[in-house]
Amino acid sequence: MRILYIEDNIPNRSLIERITSSGNHHLQTYATAEDALHHFMEDDPHLILVDVELAGQMTGLDFVQTVRAEGLTLPIIAITSVTNEQMCMEAGCNAAFLKPIPVQQVWQMIEDYAQILD
């Protein structure tokens, strides 16, 4: 499965890289929402993980609202330390996890989405 992760924190990106590699998934990461949008079509992800507080002018929720407004229906999961779950859902996320990243829950969620694709 191709996973897009938008996160400006290197340790968090490394953790998600380890989680996704254990399931043999392809992970593409970007530090800003703007970079992710620029490369979105070529990345063609099956699942998006997005931090809410990002470097750059767009927040993670801005990114979610932008791609949802363009008709994107694939799963988007927020991973945040600052925003409540309700705000993430209102922006168009399918789920939200609070940092520190709950490794087992994120791994299980990724595997559940991967099974849907099979």
Tab-separated table of N, CA and C in Angstrom:
chain	number	residue	atom	x	y	z
A	1	MET	N	0.853	-1.172	0.000
A	1	MET	CA	0.000	0.000	0.000
A	1	MET	C	0.901	1.238	0.000
A	2	ARG	N	0.486	2.263	-0.744
A	2	ARG	CA	1.221	3.522	-0.795
A	2	ARG	C	0.620	4.487	0.235
A	3	ILE	N	1.486	4.951	1.136
A	3	ILE	CA	1.058	5.827	2.222
A	3	ILE	C	1.794	7.151	2.107
A	4	LEU	N	1.057	8.233	2.208
A	4	LEU	CA	1.619	9.576	2.231
A	4	LEU	C	1.568	10.076	3.666
A	5	TYR	N	2.704	10.576	4.170
A	5	TYR	CA	2.755	11.109	5.533
A	5	TYR	C	3.309	12.515	5.477
A	6	ILE	N	2.531	13.464	5.961
A	6	ILE	CA	2.950	14.861	5.998
A	6	ILE	C	3.272	15.196	7.448
A	7	GLU	N	4.553	15.419	7.711
A	7	GLU	CA	5.030	15.614	9.089
A	7	GLU	C	6.363	16.348	9.026
A	8	ASP	N	6.509	17.398	9.826
A	8	ASP	CA	7.759	18.142	9.824
A	8	ASP	C	8.700	17.729	10.954
A	9	ASN	N	8.279	16.815	11.791
A	9	ASN	CA	9.094	16.347	12.905
A	9	ASN	C	9.812	15.055	12.497
A	10	ILE	N	11.131	15.104	12.427
A	10	ILE	CA	11.914	13.967	11.932
A	10	ILE	C	11.750	12.714	12.797
A	11	PRO	N	11.791	12.792	14.131
A	11	PRO	CA	11.583	11.567	14.919
A	11	PRO	C	10.222	10.911	14.661
A	12	ASN	N	9.171	11.714	14.495
A	12	ASN	CA	7.857	11.138	14.198
A	12	ASN	C	7.849	10.485	12.825
A	13	ARG	N	8.500	11.116	11.836
A	13	ARG	CA	8.597	10.503	10.512
A	13	ARG	C	9.341	9.174	10.588
A	14	SER	N	10.414	9.137	11.356
A	14	SER	CA	11.186	7.894	11.501
A	14	SER	C	10.348	6.788	12.130
A	15	LEU	N	9.543	7.143	13.112
A	15	LEU	CA	8.687	6.147	13.759
A	15	LEU	C	7.670	5.580	12.764
A	16	ILE	N	7.020	6.434	12.006
A	16	ILE	CA	6.049	5.964	11.011
A	16	ILE	C	6.759	5.153	9.928
A	17	GLU	N	7.975	5.525	9.558
A	17	GLU	CA	8.744	4.732	8.592
A	17	GLU	C	8.948	3.311	9.105
A	18	ARG	N	9.290	3.169	10.381
A	18	ARG	CA	9.476	1.828	10.964
A	18	ARG	C	8.158	1.052	10.996
A	19	ILE	N	7.080	1.727	11.345
A	19	ILE	CA	5.771	1.065	11.400
A	19	ILE	C	5.370	0.571	10.010
A	20	THR	N	5.496	1.426	9.010
A	20	THR	CA	5.054	1.052	7.667
A	20	THR	C	5.970	0.020	7.027
A	21	SER	N	7.258	0.080	7.314
A	21	SER	CA	8.170	-0.900	6.715
A	21	SER	C	7.914	-2.299	7.261
A	22	SER	N	7.399	-2.391	8.483
A	22	SER	CA	7.100	-3.719	9.047
A	22	SER	C	5.974	-4.408	8.281
A	23	GLY	N	5.158	-3.634	7.589
A	23	GLY	CA	4.083	-4.201	6.783
A	23	GLY	C	4.382	-4.165	5.302
A	24	ASN	N	5.628	-3.849	4.945
A	24	ASN	CA	6.060	-3.766	3.549
A	24	ASN	C	5.255	-2.755	2.739
A	25	HIS	N	4.913	-1.650	3.373
A	25	HIS	CA	4.197	-0.578	2.696
A	25	HIS	C	5.203	0.459	2.191
A	26	HIS	N	4.817	1.175	1.139
A	26	HIS	CA	5.658	2.250	0.609
A	26	HIS	C	5.222	3.552	1.262
A	27	LEU	N	6.183	4.255	1.874
A	27	LEU	CA	5.884	5.516	2.550
A	27	LEU	C	6.579	6.662	1.841
A	28	GLN	N	5.816	7.703	1.532
A	28	GLN	CA	6.373	8.942	0.998
A	28	GLN	C	6.098	10.027	2.019
A	29	THR	N	7.131	10.780	2.412
A	29	THR	CA	6.952	11.812	3.432
A	29	THR	C	7.272	13.191	2.873
A	30	TYR	N	6.580	14.172	3.419
A	30	TYR	CA	6.823	15.573	3.108
A	30	TYR	C	6.722	16.360	4.403
A	31	ALA	N	7.519	17.430	4.510
A	31	ALA	CA	7.511	18.270	5.705
A	31	ALA	C	6.415	19.330	5.663
A	32	THR	N	5.944	19.639	4.453
A	32	THR	CA	4.909	20.675	4.340
A	32	THR	C	3.729	20.173	3.511
A	33	ALA	N	2.592	20.736	3.776
A	33	ALA	CA	1.390	20.406	3.004
A	33	ALA	C	1.543	20.874	1.563
A	34	GLU	N	2.223	21.994	1.376
A	34	GLU	CA	2.427	22.511	0.033
A	34	GLU	C	3.220	21.515	-0.823
A	35	ASP	N	4.290	20.941	-0.258
A	35	ASP	CA	5.081	19.935	-0.988
A	35	ASP	C	4.236	18.702	-1.298
A	36	ALA	N	3.449	18.276	-0.329
A	36	ALA	CA	2.600	17.100	-0.541
A	36	ALA	C	1.598	17.354	-1.661
A	37	LEU	N	0.992	18.517	-1.697
A	37	LEU	CA	0.042	18.839	-2.764
A	37	LEU	C	0.723	18.881	-4.123
A	38	HIS	N	1.940	19.414	-4.151
A	38	HIS	CA	2.675	19.525	-5.405
A	38	HIS	C	2.965	18.149	-6.018
A	39	HIS	N	3.235	17.162	-5.172
A	39	HIS	CA	3.603	15.821	-5.642
A	39	HIS	C	2.463	14.808	-5.544
A	40	PHE	N	1.291	15.262	-5.154
A	40	PHE	CA	0.205	14.346	-4.828
A	40	PHE	C	-0.158	13.388	-5.961
A	41	MET	N	-0.322	13.898	-7.147
A	41	MET	CA	-0.775	13.057	-8.265
A	41	MET	C	0.251	11.972	-8.591
A	42	GLU	N	1.525	12.307	-8.564
A	42	GLU	CA	2.544	11.308	-8.881
A	42	GLU	C	2.699	10.286	-7.757
A	43	ASP	N	2.442	10.689	-6.524
A	43	ASP	CA	2.540	9.750	-5.395
A	43	ASP	C	1.376	8.767	-5.387
A	44	ASP	N	0.202	9.217	-5.776
A	44	ASP	CA	-0.990	8.379	-5.880
A	44	ASP	C	-1.193	7.485	-4.648
A	45	PRO	N	-1.340	8.090	-3.467
A	45	PRO	CA	-1.434	7.287	-2.248
A	45	PRO	C	-2.768	6.569	-2.091
A	46	HIS	N	-2.737	5.513	-1.274
A	46	HIS	CA	-3.952	4.809	-0.874
A	46	HIS	C	-4.455	5.316	0.477
A	47	LEU	N	-3.540	5.899	1.263
A	47	LEU	CA	-3.831	6.345	2.620
A	47	LEU	C	-2.969	7.562	2.908
A	48	ILE	N	-3.537	8.536	3.626
A	48	ILE	CA	-2.786	9.727	4.013
A	48	ILE	C	-2.769	9.830	5.527
A	49	LEU	N	-1.573	10.053	6.063
A	49	LEU	CA	-1.385	10.399	7.462
A	49	LEU	C	-0.899	11.843	7.476
A	50	VAL	N	-1.472	12.667	8.330
A	50	VAL	CA	-1.102	14.082	8.311
A	50	VAL	C	-1.044	14.645	9.720
A	51	ASP	N	0.052	15.340	9.999
A	51	ASP	CA	0.165	16.094	11.235
A	51	ASP	C	-0.666	17.363	11.066
A	52	VAL	N	-1.174	17.894	12.138
A	52	VAL	CA	-2.007	19.087	12.053
A	52	VAL	C	-1.155	20.354	12.030
A	53	GLU	N	-0.151	20.431	12.894
A	53	GLU	CA	0.741	21.587	12.959
A	53	GLU	C	1.953	21.315	12.080
A	54	LEU	N	2.077	22.062	10.978
A	54	LEU	CA	3.146	21.827	10.014
A	54	LEU	C	3.943	23.095	9.752
A	55	ALA	N	5.176	22.897	9.281
A	55	ALA	CA	5.948	24.014	8.750
A	55	ALA	C	5.251	24.460	7.465
A	56	GLY	N	5.456	25.684	7.069
A	56	GLY	CA	4.801	26.181	5.862
A	56	GLY	C	3.545	26.951	6.210
A	57	GLN	N	2.879	27.433	5.196
A	57	GLN	CA	1.706	28.267	5.430
A	57	GLN	C	0.433	27.471	5.681
A	58	MET	N	0.348	26.261	5.142
A	58	MET	CA	-0.848	25.442	5.321
A	58	MET	C	-0.700	24.541	6.543
A	59	THR	N	-1.772	24.398	7.292
A	59	THR	CA	-1.801	23.401	8.358
A	59	THR	C	-2.199	22.054	7.756
A	60	GLY	N	-2.115	21.021	8.544
A	60	GLY	CA	-2.579	19.718	8.092
A	60	GLY	C	-4.068	19.723	7.794
A	61	LEU	N	-4.838	20.445	8.590
A	61	LEU	CA	-6.282	20.504	8.351
A	61	LEU	C	-6.605	21.311	7.099
A	62	ASP	N	-5.788	22.321	6.789
A	62	ASP	CA	-5.943	23.027	5.513
A	62	ASP	C	-5.740	22.055	4.355
A	63	PHE	N	-4.719	21.208	4.472
A	63	PHE	CA	-4.444	20.206	3.447
A	63	PHE	C	-5.653	19.288	3.270
A	64	VAL	N	-6.189	18.794	4.379
A	64	VAL	CA	-7.335	17.881	4.325
A	64	VAL	C	-8.523	18.555	3.642
A	65	GLN	N	-8.828	19.763	4.047
A	65	GLN	CA	-9.953	20.472	3.445
A	65	GLN	C	-9.734	20.715	1.955
A	66	THR	N	-8.501	20.984	1.553
A	66	THR	CA	-8.189	21.217	0.139
A	66	THR	C	-8.425	19.958	-0.684
A	67	VAL	N	-7.901	18.827	-0.239
A	67	VAL	CA	-8.055	17.602	-1.040
A	67	VAL	C	-9.488	17.079	-0.986
A	68	ARG	N	-10.171	17.272	0.117
A	68	ARG	CA	-11.581	16.872	0.175
A	68	ARG	C	-12.416	17.738	-0.771
A	69	ALA	N	-12.113	19.032	-0.847
A	69	ALA	CA	-12.852	19.925	-1.746
A	69	ALA	C	-12.642	19.534	-3.207
A	70	GLU	N	-11.523	18.876	-3.500
A	70	GLU	CA	-11.244	18.407	-4.862
A	70	GLU	C	-11.857	17.035	-5.125
A	71	GLY	N	-12.585	16.493	-4.151
A	71	GLY	CA	-13.291	15.234	-4.339
A	71	GLY	C	-12.550	13.986	-3.891
A	72	LEU	N	-11.413	14.142	-3.233
A	72	LEU	CA	-10.641	12.986	-2.766
A	72	LEU	C	-11.403	12.256	-1.662
A	73	THR	N	-11.565	10.935	-1.837
A	73	THR	CA	-12.327	10.161	-0.858
A	73	THR	C	-11.484	9.149	-0.093
A	74	LEU	N	-10.198	9.034	-0.407
A	74	LEU	CA	-9.396	8.024	0.293
A	74	LEU	C	-9.220	8.393	1.763
A	75	PRO	N	-8.865	7.404	2.606
A	75	PRO	CA	-8.779	7.651	4.048
A	75	PRO	C	-7.665	8.635	4.404
A	76	ILE	N	-8.000	9.553	5.290
A	76	ILE	CA	-7.035	10.514	5.822
A	76	ILE	C	-7.086	10.426	7.342
A	77	ILE	N	-5.911	10.211	7.927
A	77	ILE	CA	-5.797	10.068	9.378
A	77	ILE	C	-4.928	11.198	9.914
A	78	ALA	N	-5.447	11.961	10.860
A	78	ALA	CA	-4.673	13.019	11.507
A	78	ALA	C	-3.867	12.421	12.654
A	79	ILE	N	-2.650	12.906	12.781
A	79	ILE	CA	-1.808	12.549	13.927
A	79	ILE	C	-1.372	13.878	14.526
A	80	THR	N	-1.828	14.162	15.738
A	80	THR	CA	-1.688	15.511	16.274
A	80	THR	C	-1.419	15.520	17.774
A	81	SER	N	-0.807	16.601	18.208
A	81	SER	CA	-0.629	16.791	19.649
A	81	SER	C	-1.435	17.984	20.147
A	82	VAL	N	-2.071	18.701	19.225
A	82	VAL	CA	-2.700	19.962	19.628
A	82	VAL	C	-4.184	20.082	19.318
A	83	THR	N	-4.687	19.336	18.398
A	83	THR	CA	-6.067	19.523	17.948
A	83	THR	C	-6.942	18.377	18.439
A	84	ASN	N	-8.160	18.692	18.799
A	84	ASN	CA	-9.046	17.624	19.251
A	84	ASN	C	-9.596	16.845	18.064
A	85	GLU	N	-10.052	15.659	18.341
A	85	GLU	CA	-10.536	14.758	17.298
A	85	GLU	C	-11.704	15.351	16.524
A	86	GLN	N	-12.587	16.048	17.192
A	86	GLN	CA	-13.748	16.632	16.526
A	86	GLN	C	-13.344	17.612	15.431
A	87	MET	N	-12.335	18.437	15.692
A	87	MET	CA	-11.863	19.380	14.675
A	87	MET	C	-11.307	18.642	13.463
A	88	CYS	N	-10.609	17.544	13.708
A	88	CYS	CA	-10.047	16.739	12.608
A	88	CYS	C	-11.166	16.129	11.772
A	89	MET	N	-12.186	15.613	12.434
A	89	MET	CA	-13.304	15.000	11.727
A	89	MET	C	-14.072	16.053	10.921
A	90	GLU	N	-14.270	17.214	11.491
A	90	GLU	CA	-14.973	18.287	10.781
A	90	GLU	C	-14.203	18.744	9.549
A	91	ALA	N	-12.865	18.647	9.589
A	91	ALA	CA	-12.045	19.031	8.444
A	91	ALA	C	-12.090	17.984	7.340
A	92	GLY	N	-12.516	16.750	7.690
A	92	GLY	CA	-12.616	15.703	6.680
A	92	GLY	C	-11.772	14.473	6.944
A	93	CYS	N	-11.155	14.387	8.100
A	93	CYS	CA	-10.368	13.199	8.450
A	93	CYS	C	-11.290	12.035	8.782
A	94	ASN	N	-10.801	10.824	8.545
A	94	ASN	CA	-11.550	9.626	8.904
A	94	ASN	C	-11.309	9.221	10.350
A	95	ALA	N	-10.157	9.611	10.899
A	95	ALA	CA	-9.802	9.286	12.277
A	95	ALA	C	-8.679	10.219	12.703
A	96	ALA	N	-8.393	10.217	13.989
A	96	ALA	CA	-7.301	11.035	14.522
A	96	ALA	C	-6.640	10.292	15.675
A	97	PHE	N	-5.333	10.400	15.735
A	97	PHE	CA	-4.546	9.852	16.841
A	97	PHE	C	-3.811	10.991	17.511
A	98	LEU	N	-3.756	10.947	18.837
A	98	LEU	CA	-2.995	11.940	19.588
A	98	LEU	C	-1.565	11.467	19.782
A	99	LYS	N	-0.626	12.403	19.664
A	99	LYS	CA	0.775	12.113	19.959
A	99	LYS	C	0.940	12.085	21.467
A	100	PRO	N	1.853	11.311	21.988
A	100	PRO	CA	2.815	10.510	21.244
A	100	PRO	C	2.113	9.416	20.449
A	101	ILE	N	2.692	9.114	19.294
A	101	ILE	CA	2.071	8.186	18.351
A	101	ILE	C	1.849	6.830	19.007
A	102	PRO	N	0.601	6.376	19.052
A	102	PRO	CA	0.301	5.052	19.620
A	102	PRO	C	0.658	3.966	18.585
A	103	VAL	N	1.851	3.422	18.696
A	103	VAL	CA	2.417	2.551	17.674
A	103	VAL	C	1.485	1.399	17.305
A	104	GLN	N	1.015	0.657	18.280
A	104	GLN	CA	0.183	-0.514	17.985
A	104	GLN	C	-1.115	-0.121	17.285
A	105	GLN	N	-1.745	0.953	17.725
A	105	GLN	CA	-3.001	1.387	17.112
A	105	GLN	C	-2.794	1.866	15.673
A	106	VAL	N	-1.723	2.613	15.437
A	106	VAL	CA	-1.449	3.094	14.083
A	106	VAL	C	-1.116	1.916	13.176
A	107	TRP	N	-0.288	0.992	13.657
A	107	TRP	CA	0.058	-0.193	12.869
A	107	TRP	C	-1.208	-0.974	12.506
A	108	GLN	N	-2.090	-1.195	13.464
A	108	GLN	CA	-3.313	-1.947	13.210
A	108	GLN	C	-4.215	-1.224	12.214
A	109	MET	N	-4.330	0.085	12.344
A	109	MET	CA	-5.148	0.860	11.425
A	109	MET	C	-4.613	0.742	9.995
A	110	ILE	N	-3.295	0.835	9.833
A	110	ILE	CA	-2.686	0.703	8.502
A	110	ILE	C	-2.964	-0.682	7.933
A	111	GLU	N	-2.800	-1.709	8.752
A	111	GLU	CA	-3.052	-3.080	8.284
A	111	GLU	C	-4.525	-3.283	7.931
A	112	ASP	N	-5.426	-2.677	8.697
A	112	ASP	CA	-6.855	-2.791	8.387
A	112	ASP	C	-7.162	-2.151	7.027
A	113	TYR	N	-6.614	-0.981	6.759
A	113	TYR	CA	-6.829	-0.345	5.467
A	113	TYR	C	-6.188	-1.149	4.338
A	114	ALA	N	-5.027	-1.739	4.600
A	114	ALA	CA	-4.357	-2.566	3.579
A	114	ALA	C	-5.208	-3.770	3.207
A	115	GLN	N	-5.876	-4.375	4.179
A	115	GLN	CA	-6.733	-5.528	3.893
A	115	GLN	C	-7.920	-5.135	3.037
A	116	ILE	N	-8.438	-3.934	3.219
A	116	ILE	CA	-9.554	-3.450	2.411
A	116	ILE	C	-9.124	-3.342	0.947
A	117	LEU	N	-7.879	-2.943	0.722
A	117	LEU	CA	-7.376	-2.782	-0.650
A	117	LEU	C	-7.144	-4.104	-1.355
A	118	ASP	N	-6.874	-5.140	-0.587
A	118	ASP	CA	-6.583	-6.461	-1.206
A	118	ASP	C	-7.772	-7.075	-1.884
